GROMACS .gro file of C-alpha atoms in nm:
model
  232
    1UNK     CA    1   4.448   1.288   3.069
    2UNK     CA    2   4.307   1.562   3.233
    3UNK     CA    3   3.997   1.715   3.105
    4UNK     CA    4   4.068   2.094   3.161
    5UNK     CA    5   4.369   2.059   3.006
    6UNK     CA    6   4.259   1.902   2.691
    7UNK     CA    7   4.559   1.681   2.562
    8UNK     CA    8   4.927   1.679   2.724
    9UNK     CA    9   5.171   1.993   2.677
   10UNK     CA   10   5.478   1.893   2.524
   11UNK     CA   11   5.659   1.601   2.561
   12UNK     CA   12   6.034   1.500   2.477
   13UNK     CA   13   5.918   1.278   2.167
   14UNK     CA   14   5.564   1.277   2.284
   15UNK     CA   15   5.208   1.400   2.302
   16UNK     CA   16   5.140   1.774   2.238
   17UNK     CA   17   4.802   1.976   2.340
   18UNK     CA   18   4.543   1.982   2.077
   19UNK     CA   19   4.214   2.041   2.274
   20UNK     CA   20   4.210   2.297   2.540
   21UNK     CA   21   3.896   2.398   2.745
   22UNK     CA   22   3.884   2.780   2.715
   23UNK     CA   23   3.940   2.999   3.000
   24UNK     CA   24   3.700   3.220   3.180
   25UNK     CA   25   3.698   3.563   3.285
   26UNK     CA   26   3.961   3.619   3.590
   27UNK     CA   27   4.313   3.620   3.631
   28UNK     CA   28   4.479   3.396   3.365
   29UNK     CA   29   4.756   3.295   3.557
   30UNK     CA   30   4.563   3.173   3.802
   31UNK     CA   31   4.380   2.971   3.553
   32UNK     CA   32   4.637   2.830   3.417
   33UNK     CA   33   4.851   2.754   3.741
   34UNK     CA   34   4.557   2.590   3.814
   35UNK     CA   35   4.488   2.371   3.531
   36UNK     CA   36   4.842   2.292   3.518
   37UNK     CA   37   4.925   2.222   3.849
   38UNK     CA   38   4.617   1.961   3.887
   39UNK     CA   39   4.730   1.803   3.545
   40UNK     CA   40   5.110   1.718   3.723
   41UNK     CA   41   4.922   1.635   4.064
   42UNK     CA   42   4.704   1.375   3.898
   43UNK     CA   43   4.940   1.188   3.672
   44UNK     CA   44   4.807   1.370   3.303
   45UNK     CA   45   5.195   1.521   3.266
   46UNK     CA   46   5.437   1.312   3.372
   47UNK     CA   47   5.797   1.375   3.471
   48UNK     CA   48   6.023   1.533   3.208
   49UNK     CA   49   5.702   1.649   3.014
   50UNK     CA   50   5.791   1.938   2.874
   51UNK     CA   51   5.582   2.268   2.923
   52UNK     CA   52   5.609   2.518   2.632
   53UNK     CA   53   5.488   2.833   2.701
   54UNK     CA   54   5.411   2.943   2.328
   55UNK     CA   55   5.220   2.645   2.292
   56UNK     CA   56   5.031   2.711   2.616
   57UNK     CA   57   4.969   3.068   2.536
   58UNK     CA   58   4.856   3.005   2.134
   59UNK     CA   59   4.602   2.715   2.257
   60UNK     CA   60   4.455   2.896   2.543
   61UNK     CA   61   4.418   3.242   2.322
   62UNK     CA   62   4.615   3.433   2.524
   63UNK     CA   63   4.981   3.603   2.572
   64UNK     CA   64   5.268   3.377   2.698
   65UNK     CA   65   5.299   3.622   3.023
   66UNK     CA   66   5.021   3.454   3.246
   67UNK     CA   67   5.182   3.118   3.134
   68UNK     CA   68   5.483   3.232   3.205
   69UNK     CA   69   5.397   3.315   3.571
   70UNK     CA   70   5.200   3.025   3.610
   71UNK     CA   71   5.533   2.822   3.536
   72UNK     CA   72   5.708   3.022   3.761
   73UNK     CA   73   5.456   2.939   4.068
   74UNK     CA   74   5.469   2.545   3.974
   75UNK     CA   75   5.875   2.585   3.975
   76UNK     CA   76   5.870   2.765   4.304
   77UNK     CA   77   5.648   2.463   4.452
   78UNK     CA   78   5.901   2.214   4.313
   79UNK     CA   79   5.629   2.109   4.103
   80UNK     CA   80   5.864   2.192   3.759
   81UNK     CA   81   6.201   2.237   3.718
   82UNK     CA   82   6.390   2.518   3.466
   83UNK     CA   83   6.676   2.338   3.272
   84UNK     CA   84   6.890   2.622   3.114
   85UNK     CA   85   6.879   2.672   2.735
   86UNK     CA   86   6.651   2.365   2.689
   87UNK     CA   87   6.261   2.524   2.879
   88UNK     CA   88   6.070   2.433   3.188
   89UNK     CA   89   5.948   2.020   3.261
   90UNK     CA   90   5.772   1.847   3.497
   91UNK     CA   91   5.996   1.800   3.781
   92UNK     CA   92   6.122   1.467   3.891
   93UNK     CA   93   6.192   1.382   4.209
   94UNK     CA   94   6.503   1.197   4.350
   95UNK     CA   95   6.519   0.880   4.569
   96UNK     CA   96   6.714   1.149   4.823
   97UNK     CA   97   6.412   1.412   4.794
   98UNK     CA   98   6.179   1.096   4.869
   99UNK     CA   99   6.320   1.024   5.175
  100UNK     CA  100   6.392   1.341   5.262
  101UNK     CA  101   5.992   1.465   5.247
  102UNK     CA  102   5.884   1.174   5.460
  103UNK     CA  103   6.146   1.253   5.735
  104UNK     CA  104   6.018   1.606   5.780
  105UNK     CA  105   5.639   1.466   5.703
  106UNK     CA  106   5.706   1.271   5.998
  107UNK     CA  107   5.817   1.503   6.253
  108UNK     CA  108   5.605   1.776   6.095
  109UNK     CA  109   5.232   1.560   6.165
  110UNK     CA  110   5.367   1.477   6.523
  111UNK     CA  111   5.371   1.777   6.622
  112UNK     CA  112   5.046   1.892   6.451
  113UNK     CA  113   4.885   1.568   6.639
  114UNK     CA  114   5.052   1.636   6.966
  115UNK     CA  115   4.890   1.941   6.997
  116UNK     CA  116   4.544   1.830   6.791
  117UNK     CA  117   4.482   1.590   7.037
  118UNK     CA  118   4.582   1.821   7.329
  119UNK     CA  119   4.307   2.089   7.251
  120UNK     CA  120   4.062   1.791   7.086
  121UNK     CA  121   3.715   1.971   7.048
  122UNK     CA  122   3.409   1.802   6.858
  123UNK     CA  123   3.451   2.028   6.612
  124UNK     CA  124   3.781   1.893   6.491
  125UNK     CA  125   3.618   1.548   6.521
  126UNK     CA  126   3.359   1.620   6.252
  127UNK     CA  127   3.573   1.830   6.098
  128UNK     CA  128   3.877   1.525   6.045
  129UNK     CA  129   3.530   1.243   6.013
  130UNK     CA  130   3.444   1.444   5.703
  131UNK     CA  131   3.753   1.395   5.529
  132UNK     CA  132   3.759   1.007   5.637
  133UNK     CA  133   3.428   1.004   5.462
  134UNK     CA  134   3.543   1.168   5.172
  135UNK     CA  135   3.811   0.906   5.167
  136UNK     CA  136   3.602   0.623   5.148
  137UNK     CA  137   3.366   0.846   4.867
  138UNK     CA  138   3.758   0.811   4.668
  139UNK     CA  139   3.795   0.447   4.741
  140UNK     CA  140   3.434   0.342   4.632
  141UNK     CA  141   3.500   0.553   4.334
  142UNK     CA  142   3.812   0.314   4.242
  143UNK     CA  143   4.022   0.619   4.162
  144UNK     CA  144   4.377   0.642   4.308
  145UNK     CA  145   4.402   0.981   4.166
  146UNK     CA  146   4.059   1.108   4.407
  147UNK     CA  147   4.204   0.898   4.679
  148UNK     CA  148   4.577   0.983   4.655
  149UNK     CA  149   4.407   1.417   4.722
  150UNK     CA  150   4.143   1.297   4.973
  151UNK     CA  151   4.419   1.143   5.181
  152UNK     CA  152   4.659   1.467   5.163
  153UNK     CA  153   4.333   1.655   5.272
  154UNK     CA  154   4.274   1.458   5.571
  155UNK     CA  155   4.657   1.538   5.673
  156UNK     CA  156   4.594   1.885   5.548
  157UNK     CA  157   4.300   1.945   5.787
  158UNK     CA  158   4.481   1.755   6.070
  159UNK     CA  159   4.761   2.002   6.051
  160UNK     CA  160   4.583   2.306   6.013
  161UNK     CA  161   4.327   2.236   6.333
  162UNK     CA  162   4.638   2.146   6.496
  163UNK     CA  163   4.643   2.547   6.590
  164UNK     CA  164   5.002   2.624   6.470
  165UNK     CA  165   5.068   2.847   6.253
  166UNK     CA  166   5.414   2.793   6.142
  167UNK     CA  167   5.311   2.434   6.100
  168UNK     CA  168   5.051   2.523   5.863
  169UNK     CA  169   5.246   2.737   5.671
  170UNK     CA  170   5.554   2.402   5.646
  171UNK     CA  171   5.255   2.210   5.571
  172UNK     CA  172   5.204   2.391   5.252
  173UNK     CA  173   5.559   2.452   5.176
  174UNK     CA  174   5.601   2.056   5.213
  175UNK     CA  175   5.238   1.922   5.046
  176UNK     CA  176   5.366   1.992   4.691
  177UNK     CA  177   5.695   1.708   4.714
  178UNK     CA  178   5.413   1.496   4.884
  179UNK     CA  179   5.205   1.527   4.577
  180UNK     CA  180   5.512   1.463   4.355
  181UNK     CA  181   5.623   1.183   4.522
  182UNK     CA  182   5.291   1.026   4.486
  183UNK     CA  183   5.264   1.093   4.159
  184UNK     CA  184   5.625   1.051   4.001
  185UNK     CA  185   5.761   0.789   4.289
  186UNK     CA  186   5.434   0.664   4.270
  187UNK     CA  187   5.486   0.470   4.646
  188UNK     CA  188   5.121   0.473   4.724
  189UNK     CA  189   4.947   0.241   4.893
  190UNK     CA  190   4.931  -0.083   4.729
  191UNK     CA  191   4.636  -0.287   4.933
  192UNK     CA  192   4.271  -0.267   4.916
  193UNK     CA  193   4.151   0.089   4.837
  194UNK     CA  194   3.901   0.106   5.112
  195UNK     CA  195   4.127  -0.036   5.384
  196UNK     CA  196   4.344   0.317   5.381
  197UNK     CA  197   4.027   0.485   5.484
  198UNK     CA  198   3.992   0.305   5.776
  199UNK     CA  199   4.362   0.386   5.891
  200UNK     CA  200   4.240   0.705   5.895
  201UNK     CA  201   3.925   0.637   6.067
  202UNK     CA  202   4.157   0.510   6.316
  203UNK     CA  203   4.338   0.805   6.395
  204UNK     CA  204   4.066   0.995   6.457
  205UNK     CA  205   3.989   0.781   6.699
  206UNK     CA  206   4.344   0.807   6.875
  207UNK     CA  207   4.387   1.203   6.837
  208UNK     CA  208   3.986   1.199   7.034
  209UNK     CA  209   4.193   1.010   7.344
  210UNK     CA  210   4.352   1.330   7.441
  211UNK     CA  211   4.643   1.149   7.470
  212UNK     CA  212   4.938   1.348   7.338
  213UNK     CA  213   5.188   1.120   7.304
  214UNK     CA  214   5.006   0.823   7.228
  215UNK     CA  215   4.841   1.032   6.921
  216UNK     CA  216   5.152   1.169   6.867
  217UNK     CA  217   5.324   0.823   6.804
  218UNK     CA  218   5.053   0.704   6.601
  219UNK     CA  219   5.049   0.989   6.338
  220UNK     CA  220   5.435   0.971   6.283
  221UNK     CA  221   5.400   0.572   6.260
  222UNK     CA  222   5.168   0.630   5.999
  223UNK     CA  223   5.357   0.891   5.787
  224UNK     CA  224   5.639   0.723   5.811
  225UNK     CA  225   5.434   0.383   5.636
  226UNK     CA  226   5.480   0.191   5.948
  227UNK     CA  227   5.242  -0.059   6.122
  228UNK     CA  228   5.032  -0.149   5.829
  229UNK     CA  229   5.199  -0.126   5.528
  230UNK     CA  230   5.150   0.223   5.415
  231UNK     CA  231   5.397   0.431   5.246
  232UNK     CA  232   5.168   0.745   5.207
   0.00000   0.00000   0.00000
């Protein structure tokens, strides 16, 4: 359960909120789009929990319209889905949607390493060995949750020093179904925790080669969960 949120929303014959950290000074919507959104990334509302935005508004103290555009930012990510007549859930996510998001995930990091490892600089080292170290921070920590979000991060980062714009901005249109699939589809990775840091670790150590292809292959082997058992 997540602890800004307090208890879960509404769920079809489930939990409802009862305890809701109060908000601070700022945009409300933002607050709650925030709240909300980490709550579906890290498991506290499942799929098909219901999100009811009188119930949102009367336990946070304000008016249902920040909820209301909060919702409307987590449906545009794909993060909830409207269903006429009946309100606004948690999205689920289909076996074709699965496989779909790792196909462009795929092609979408090869590209970002091609050119990462094509303009390598020190700076990107540190920059990509800081997110393998927050990695292995998540796996001492025993949380899949912290480790599921430091991984994303690390592709995050290797896509945005990759220098392309447009694949920073698919990066970002794409990262929400990656955190949806992890969470609803679950398919993480299933070994020891502090093994997946070291695949990472790993890369880093290809993408510093300066060999395009060869880094190139090795980042779409890994998003696609081959070589070593990953399905992340």
């Amino acid at each position: 359960m997540h602890p800004l949120l307090g208890q879960v929303v509404a769920k079809e014959g489930g939990n409802s909120v009862t305890d809701v950290a109060p908000l601070r000074t700022g945009l409300l919507s933002d607050q709650v789009y925030d709240r909300l959104r980490q709550a579906i990334i890290d498991g506290s509302l499942g799929p098909n929990t219901r999100l009811v935005e009188s119930d949102l508004a009367r336990r946070y103290g304000i008016s249902q319209a920040p909820v209301r555009d909060a919702i409307r930012r987590l449906a545009h990510e794909g993060l909830v889905s409207h269903v006429q007549r009946r309100g606004s859930y948690v999205a689920e996510i289909s076996a074709e949607d699965a496989a779909r998001a790792r196909e462009i995930r795929v092609v979408l990091e090869g590209i970002a390493a091609r050119e990462l490892a094509t303009a390598w600089t020190p700076e990107a080292e540190q920059a990509l060995t800081e997110e393998v170290e927050r990695m292995r921070a998540a796996a001492r920590s025993g949380s899949q949750s912290k480790l599921r979000q430091a991984d994303l991060a690390f592709h995050r980062r290797l896509c945005a020093l990759g220098g392309d714009t447009l694949v920073q901005r698919l990066w970002g249109v794409l990262e929400p179904s990656l955190n949806l699939l992890q969470v609803v589809g679950d398919p993480f990775y299933k070994g020891d925790l502090d093994e997946l840091p070291e695949w990472h670790a790993r890369l880093v150590i290809v993408l510093a080669s300066g060999d395009a292809e060869r880094a190139e292959a090795a980042v779409r082997d890994h998003a696609a969960g081959k070589s070593h058992g990953l399905i992340t």
